[in-house]
Amino acid sequence: MHSLKPVTALGGIEPRTDVFHHLSIIENDGLALASFAARRGFELECQTVLKGLLGVVPSVGKAIFNDPISGFWLGPDQWMLTAPRDSHELLADIVKNECGAAASMSEQTGAWVCFDVIGDALLAFCERICSAPIRQMQGGDTRRTSIHHLNCILIKQSAGDQIRIFGPRASADSLHHALFTTATALA
Amino acid sequence: MNQVNRLKGGQIDRSVTHRFKFDGKTFEGHQGDTLASALLANGVRLMGRSFKYHRPRGVLTAGSEEPNALVELRNGARQEPNSRATTIELFDGLLAKSQNRLGPLKYDLLAINDRFSNFLTAGFYYKTFMWPAAFWEKVYEPIIRRAAGLGSLSQLDDPDVYDKGFLYCDLLVIGAGPAGLAAALTAGRSGAEVILADEDFRMGGRLNCESLTLDDQSAPAWADDVVAELKSLPNVRVMHRTTIIGAFDHGIYGAVERISDHLIVPDLGKPRQILWRIYTKRTILATGAIERPIAFENNDRPGIMLASAIRTYANRFAVAANKKIVIFTNNDDGHRTAKDLHAMGVEVCGVIDVRADAPRSLDYEVLHGQVVDTKGRLGLKQVKIRLENGNIRSLDCGALGVSGGWNPNVHLTCHQRGRPTWRDDIAAFVPGVDLPLGMSVAGAASGIMSTTGALQSGTDAACAALSVIGIKSRAITIPQTEDAPVSIQPFWYVRGCRRAWIDLQNDVTVKDIQLSHQEGFRAVEHLKRYTTLGMATDQGKTSNMGGLAIMAELAGTSIPKAGTTIFRPPYTPTAIGVFAGRHRGQDFHPKRLTPSHKWAKEQGAAFVEVGNWMRAQWFPLAGETKWRESVDREVLAVRTSVGVCDVTTLGKIDVQGAEAAEFLNKIYCNGFAKLAVGKCRYGLMLREDGIAKDDGTAARLADDHFVVTTTTANALPVYRHMEFVRQCLFPDMDVQLISTTESWAQYAVAGPNSRALLQKIIDPFTDLSNDAFPFMSCANVTVCGGLRARLFRISFSGELAYELAVPTAYGDALIRKIIAVGAEFNVTPYGTEALGVLRIEKGHAAGNELNGTTTAQNLGMGKLVSKTKDSIGSILSERAALTAPGTLCQVGIKPLNPADPVIAGAHLMNEKGPIDAAHDQGYVTSACFSPNLGHAIAIGFLKDGDLRLGEKMRLVSPLTGIETKIEIVSAHFIDPQGERLRA
Amino acid sequence: MRYSGFRVIKEALMGHSGWKPIWRTPDPQGHYDYIIIGGGGHGLATAYYLAKEFKQKRIAVLEKGWIGGGNVGRNTTIIRSNYLLDGNEPFYEFSLKLWEGLEQDFNYNAMVSQRGILNLIHTDAQRDAFIRRGNAMILNGSDAEMLTTAQIKKRYPFLNTNDARFPIKGGLAQRRGGTVRHDAVAWGYARGADSRGVDIIQNCEVTGFRIESGKCLGVETSLGFIGATKVGCAVAGSSGRLMSKANMRLPIESHVLQAFVSEGLKPIMPGVVTFGAGHFYCSQSDKGGLVFGGDIDGYNSYAQRGNLPVVEDVCEGGMAIFPALGRARILRMWGGIMDMSMDGSPIIDKTHIDGLYFNGGWCYGGFKATPASGFCFAHLLTNDAPHPKAAAYRFNRFEKGLMIDEKGMGNQPNLH
Amino acid sequence: MIINHPLLGPRDSAEFIYLGDAKLIDRPNWQAPTAAKDFYEYAYLRDNPAGWHDELWFHEAGDRSWLVVTRNTLTHEISNVALARDVARLRGRSK
């Protein structure tokens, strides 16, 4: 076991949580991410691999919540896979072993910061941060869009009062600041 | 005097009294008042001064179309110039000042302009102030500028915050008057997603201003009930204090919701206003109509108002504009005002109607005639009337209500350049056929002037709009109410008048329009631009029609033939702050922080903005006072021992797939097909026009896997470009891309001791010896006992150097580890300044050289461009002028006298001869002090530079007063053979 | 009719009865020596200089709407000659010199106001580039100076030096830069041209060119055919539309640029300030309106209107650098059609068709060029050879590789 | 503006980056004898129509697809949107 201690995207040892009486913003540091892109001519093989991992292949704009590996659609023939970091830190390698040359895998764990936002002010909150039609979105709908000039991915969890936001890790502070001030304005 | 003009009734809450100050004097008003209604209630008629002649002015309207009663609201950093007293919601502690005056409002010294009105006609400026030429800036203009302008902007930062938001709906209803309420109710009951927006703080529009009943309810009570029902529906969003400012493409509307403007200061953390972007499927415009004035001599005195405004102040705000009121009208609506006033016990001294068939009244005198002049400098005292029989009659009064008819409020129908069309029966423009996508118009805004008609058209419009998007709905039952036809005789101005105001705010009079016509400015747009008609803060809501009508008459044509004016967003003037939202100050752009940021901060590093990145610029040690001391030390440390620098900001793109190598062959001008696994290669990327776009290295980690680096600034554009090549040019190539810039924390470890240092980090089974891992090698390795990492032996500094990457979360730990284990080599962190010096010493091109105009040849890399393959930009890079003799070539520059400065941006001139553009030989792109050489060095571009090594030249920067004798040398100042980096 | 102080006083006392229309409204003749298509600033200036400087006769200006209705009437009124490249700086300096004598030359007060222009610097790389540019300006006989942040703060105390995301590190200033009352430029040139016999024909739309065996014989218009020995096109944003009638494809795209004006305010902004790093620039008109703008919307458009994202982008830049702006209000926003060229620089050249000449590709910088553009185009029309100051503005520069790319953005017009 | 993404449905055009005329897909053959002229015209000359225009937009804040949008430059009306990759194949850019 190596000797280097990781820090969270916000730079802490422990992930940060901000609780407002109607809303909570929770830094989620527990996820490993890997991108999965089908190679030309191997689209079907990749579908099979994904089915095996997720049960269902996430269709356009959808996320599949599964245990231990979840996934969501990223672009044509491209998905993002997520799993608990403790058990799957090497997610990219694990999947690569299954799909071999059929897919291009790329470790993405370090590229993203993840916030889970929960609470009954969620819809009003979303209306103030981005142009996702949050009231129309169903559980499992994902939307890549920009939040305060940051290129983010929004996933509406199956529970209507919860969303997951992935944002660029280097801008974790700026994204958190934007979410925090919006929550304050709604408080 | 305390609310001397307050009447009974109205929709104000007398249980809440607000104290406020206007021009330093304290007054009282009630909850539900506007500043204007409260001032009128207190008998204040004089509220401002006009733009050009500084004429005393009072309030003209009761709405957002107000041209006259503009004040500076609040003070200090929150001061808002040009705020319309008619829309300012009264709150306790409100402060307001009149504006555009020199001295007290009553004795404005600039009123002198009025005396010279004969000179200050339209277009006056264009004909004079030309002699002598130099006097414009020095004498004339400063005077003109000081006299012009209205309110003043504090120079202090706006202390409030603004938010932005995004809303979706099936139907947006703009305006909550009878038509809007009927439309919203119809749609709301059908279950459609509805947004109802109104600029007012009280919904109901004209219903609040009339003495009508709907069935057995008063108009305001009916409106209250409807609004209550709408608020109870989960699918309806009722937005008070929300102005739809613009109709943009594809059903997108801009809306500004005023959250805190009715408070003395916003609550902590709360925005002052919110800019909403509303995505609509359908929209119903129900913005009503705006009454228009009639022009007559001295028609601008305080106390002269629109008749409907006087009615509004009486019915809604329970305020009599004055004790004695006269009405001047060309249509039945003026009489409605007289009736309501009389019913409330206000003395109506007479109604002057230009029509022979004017309705009679037992309650007050109705005169057939015209108002030909008025008296009362600071407030109306008397009106002079010419009766039909030619007799002149005067009436004493303190207020005159003028009604010239109603203009449908078509503003938003014009935002996509749609033009309104003329209707004779109501003598007004109505919305044209080319409306913004998905918009329909209801009620008075569409020329349907009766209350019944408005309600009916509102509910009908809603049903029609919803059916288009497949939502079933039922028309609501229309209550019994007023259904009078429009009876009007078009009448724009009283013949023979000269100083009769058309545009009150900009002081455009009838005679200005006549002069405009006389001088050939007859097209509507010429008229507007020449006279400034309609260019004021009300965008001519009350003035354009009058001006247009007079121009039509002068041109001997009809109003529609004379042309139409077109309205532009925003509907009403909108605070610039709200368009910016939170994006100001430090939040203007998001920040990108490197994995070592926290650690660098602990070291007291100086940071610099590089795009959105914050990078360590240098790391001062105790005792170092000048940045140069730190930078020189960092540079020497790299050259003599070892330094470490966070290079995470360089773009990284994962290129995978069976044809990854073929793909790189397309995007780089040099070849990659034969690059062996485990090797890196420098790549130069051209734009299709043959100019250098970016450069970096590509490392082949596997047969089908490369990691490509880009410059920090170009990471995004290069990725976009690569996707373009992949998707649009070679759609069937087997290659997949994804950015990994932030996935990996990457450090450059550079200097003679870098290998020794890394041997303490990288796990032993990786052999770092020069034979096993030579220059330009790359490999997946593990560090610190098993953490996955990537190692590249590449060098930007020209020293033995490596770049080591670990997953971002471990970047903080790794830099601390490197510093710890590197202590024995006195490992030195270095920042972007040292990085710059090191690369200039090696003559490596960077952003300043890849400036978007330089070719591979300019950069001395002409040979790199492969002629044996198809790559982006290779063909156009061969254009004649790009390869002709005399093209710029990158060279090194050193001062003949080591003490002399060399600066970037200086130009190169021959040793002898004139110094001017015609003799320009080139320019310096990057310069620095080289602590290794002990003097300044630079690289730059010189005509035929490669042939001129050793030449003595002059380096000139007249801008900064520098002229230095320099020598052209090789750009490789240090280790030209490159032995160190291969060591 | 000549304007003079005496005349103005006389008319004021006589009730202004003596003023005459400042241009005639003639019917088109059958044939002209010169037809200028486009009654905007450049077209009217071309006609004016053709008649006045080059002593040419039988000149007509054809305008499809009302003169001055295009970009000359909807720009942000800035004049400057702070260019970097050899092809540009001498031309724009020539233009600035013409501005300096313009009002006396055409006896009309266009309110040329040399209140100075300031380009803010936010990074070291920007400073290097601006030093190079400032030197190029001086070496071309123009004026430029480097200002420190303190000097800037003194003149513009409200600029953000407290919490700026991109701190101000200095600025490049040109004192001779400034603003001009844009409409008056069109009117002044029209009046000057008209008084020298130029026929200004409004509401006359060119519907086609009559071209026989490679020679242009005149234009088909909404008022019928009008013959001409030489036809010059100066229609800015409509260049693509017009030249396609001669089957020409141009190195130009038409884009929309939005501009904004605030409500009238007492003087606060002494000169012109540009905040390149934030896509924002601003000046204040003599009427008191803050006139400002930023980037083009970025997509091809002939619609003369833009959309919200760029409005917000411009205002974000404004608030970032000028935080007091928050409480000023936007009065009006509008759009103009920009003839964005492939290198950001214009074209003044003959076409491959005899007797057909082209002036365009001004991007969003055409206003400041108006006098020199008219002068050089008139020179080209008269002598069939480019004016020395405009010698670089040729069609063939792209094929040869002689781009004049100030921003280094390459062949993508919406980036210039 | 709203761009109706063929996969994702209506999206605000603010999520996209504009490139220009979709003819940029038709990159000339580098080995043609007329290559120099072909590439000059490809890179520099535009139809720039006042009316319908096929143009390239990149879904930067989205799925990273290049789209071909058919849009009217006079009214901004959009009549069709397709994946640029499909268009490229239709125009014979498959190997």
mmCIF file of C-alpha atoms in Angstrom, chain D:
data_model
loop_
_atom_site.group_PDB
_atom_site.id
_atom_site.type_symbol
_atom_site.label_atom_id
_atom_site.label_comp_id
_atom_site.label_asym_id
_atom_site.label_seq_id
_atom_site.Cartn_x
_atom_site.Cartn_y
_atom_site.Cartn_z
ATOM 1 C CA MET D 1 -31.729 30.570 -29.778
ATOM 2 C CA ILE D 2 -32.785 26.962 -29.326
ATOM 3 C CA ILE D 3 -30.974 24.209 -31.198
ATOM 4 C CA ASN D 4 -32.943 20.993 -31.417
ATOM 5 C CA HIS D 5 -30.141 18.469 -30.898
ATOM 6 C CA PRO D 6 -30.908 15.255 -32.823
ATOM 7 C CA LEU D 7 -30.062 13.166 -29.767
ATOM 8 C CA LEU D 8 -30.717 15.445 -26.810
ATOM 9 C CA GLY D 9 -33.611 17.585 -28.014
ATOM 10 C CA PRO D 10 -33.928 21.348 -27.543
ATOM 11 C CA ARG D 11 -30.860 23.023 -26.055
ATOM 12 C CA ASP D 12 -29.995 26.674 -25.543
ATOM 13 C CA SER D 13 -27.528 27.751 -28.210
ATOM 14 C CA ALA D 14 -25.424 29.189 -25.395
ATOM 15 C CA GLU D 15 -24.227 25.608 -24.826
ATOM 16 C CA PHE D 16 -22.707 25.542 -28.308
ATOM 17 C CA ILE D 17 -19.682 27.000 -30.059
ATOM 18 C CA TYR D 18 -20.106 28.176 -33.644
ATOM 19 C CA LEU D 19 -17.610 27.402 -36.381
ATOM 20 C CA GLY D 20 -19.148 28.377 -39.698
ATOM 21 C CA ASP D 21 -20.360 27.092 -43.068
ATOM 22 C CA ALA D 22 -20.861 23.319 -43.112
ATOM 23 C CA LYS D 23 -18.949 23.257 -46.393
ATOM 24 C CA LEU D 24 -15.906 23.049 -44.106
ATOM 25 C CA ILE D 25 -16.719 19.336 -44.017
ATOM 26 C CA ASP D 26 -15.777 19.085 -47.692
ATOM 27 C CA ARG D 27 -12.037 19.294 -47.201
ATOM 28 C CA PRO D 28 -10.243 19.009 -50.548
ATOM 29 C CA ASN D 29 -7.941 16.225 -51.635
ATOM 30 C CA TRP D 30 -4.374 17.167 -50.752
ATOM 31 C CA GLN D 31 -2.985 15.282 -53.730
ATOM 32 C CA ALA D 32 -5.193 16.876 -56.380
ATOM 33 C CA PRO D 33 -3.211 18.894 -58.959
ATOM 34 C CA THR D 34 -5.384 21.872 -58.033
ATOM 35 C CA ALA D 35 -4.860 21.353 -54.292
ATOM 36 C CA ALA D 36 -3.372 24.812 -53.678
ATOM 37 C CA LYS D 37 -6.368 26.568 -55.245
ATOM 38 C CA ASP D 38 -8.854 24.105 -53.759
ATOM 39 C CA PHE D 39 -7.577 24.647 -50.229
ATOM 40 C CA TYR D 40 -7.509 28.438 -50.683
ATOM 41 C CA GLU D 41 -11.158 28.435 -51.713
ATOM 42 C CA TYR D 42 -12.057 25.914 -49.006
ATOM 43 C CA ALA D 43 -10.402 27.953 -46.282
ATOM 44 C CA TYR D 44 -11.270 31.482 -47.399
ATOM 45 C CA LEU D 45 -14.291 31.840 -49.672
ATOM 46 C CA ARG D 46 -17.859 31.774 -48.358
ATOM 47 C CA ASP D 47 -21.350 31.842 -49.858
ATOM 48 C CA ASN D 48 -22.503 33.846 -46.836
ATOM 49 C CA PRO D 49 -26.152 33.609 -47.892
ATOM 50 C CA ALA D 50 -28.923 35.875 -46.642
ATOM 51 C CA GLY D 51 -31.324 33.020 -46.026
ATOM 52 C CA TRP D 52 -30.882 29.317 -45.399
ATOM 53 C CA HIS D 53 -27.408 28.315 -44.252
ATOM 54 C CA ASP D 54 -25.953 24.943 -43.265
ATOM 55 C CA GLU D 55 -23.530 25.606 -40.447
ATOM 56 C CA LEU D 56 -21.386 23.814 -37.896
ATOM 57 C CA TRP D 57 -22.045 24.090 -34.159
ATOM 58 C CA PHE D 58 -20.114 22.191 -31.467
ATOM 59 C CA HIS D 59 -21.980 21.106 -28.334
ATOM 60 C CA GLU D 60 -19.220 22.261 -26.006
ATOM 61 C CA ALA D 61 -21.287 22.269 -22.823
ATOM 62 C CA GLY D 62 -23.037 19.087 -23.849
ATOM 63 C CA ASP D 63 -22.262 15.815 -25.553
ATOM 64 C CA ARG D 64 -19.347 17.167 -27.615
ATOM 65 C CA SER D 65 -21.090 16.417 -30.893
ATOM 66 C CA TRP D 66 -20.502 18.573 -33.939
ATOM 67 C CA LEU D 67 -23.859 19.414 -35.491
ATOM 68 C CA VAL D 68 -24.917 20.675 -38.883
ATOM 69 C CA VAL D 69 -27.657 23.234 -38.249
ATOM 70 C CA THR D 70 -29.789 24.536 -41.106
ATOM 71 C CA ARG D 71 -30.658 28.073 -40.074
ATOM 72 C CA ASN D 72 -32.078 31.118 -41.805
ATOM 73 C CA THR D 73 -29.654 34.012 -41.389
ATOM 74 C CA LEU D 74 -32.438 36.560 -41.945
ATOM 75 C CA THR D 75 -34.886 35.232 -39.342
ATOM 76 C CA HIS D 76 -32.711 32.839 -37.278
ATOM 77 C CA GLU D 77 -35.359 30.147 -37.888
ATOM 78 C CA ILE D 78 -33.903 26.634 -37.706
ATOM 79 C CA SER D 79 -35.346 24.013 -40.046
ATOM 80 C CA ASN D 80 -33.059 21.039 -39.505
ATOM 81 C CA VAL D 81 -30.317 19.746 -37.231
ATOM 82 C CA ALA D 82 -28.144 16.686 -37.884
ATOM 83 C CA LEU D 83 -25.032 15.077 -36.441
ATOM 84 C CA ALA D 84 -22.100 16.359 -38.485
ATOM 85 C CA ARG D 85 -20.601 12.878 -38.481
ATOM 86 C CA ASP D 86 -23.644 11.521 -40.326
ATOM 87 C CA VAL D 87 -23.546 14.436 -42.754
ATOM 88 C CA ALA D 88 -19.845 13.823 -43.346
ATOM 89 C CA ARG D 89 -20.544 10.194 -44.184
ATOM 90 C CA LEU D 90 -23.338 11.216 -46.547
ATOM 91 C CA ARG D 91 -20.906 13.541 -48.271
ATOM 92 C CA GLY D 92 -18.572 10.618 -48.816
ATOM 93 C CA ARG D 93 -15.963 11.176 -46.161
ATOM 94 C CA SER D 94 -16.032 7.540 -45.099
ATOM 95 C CA LYS D 95 -12.891 5.728 -46.042
#
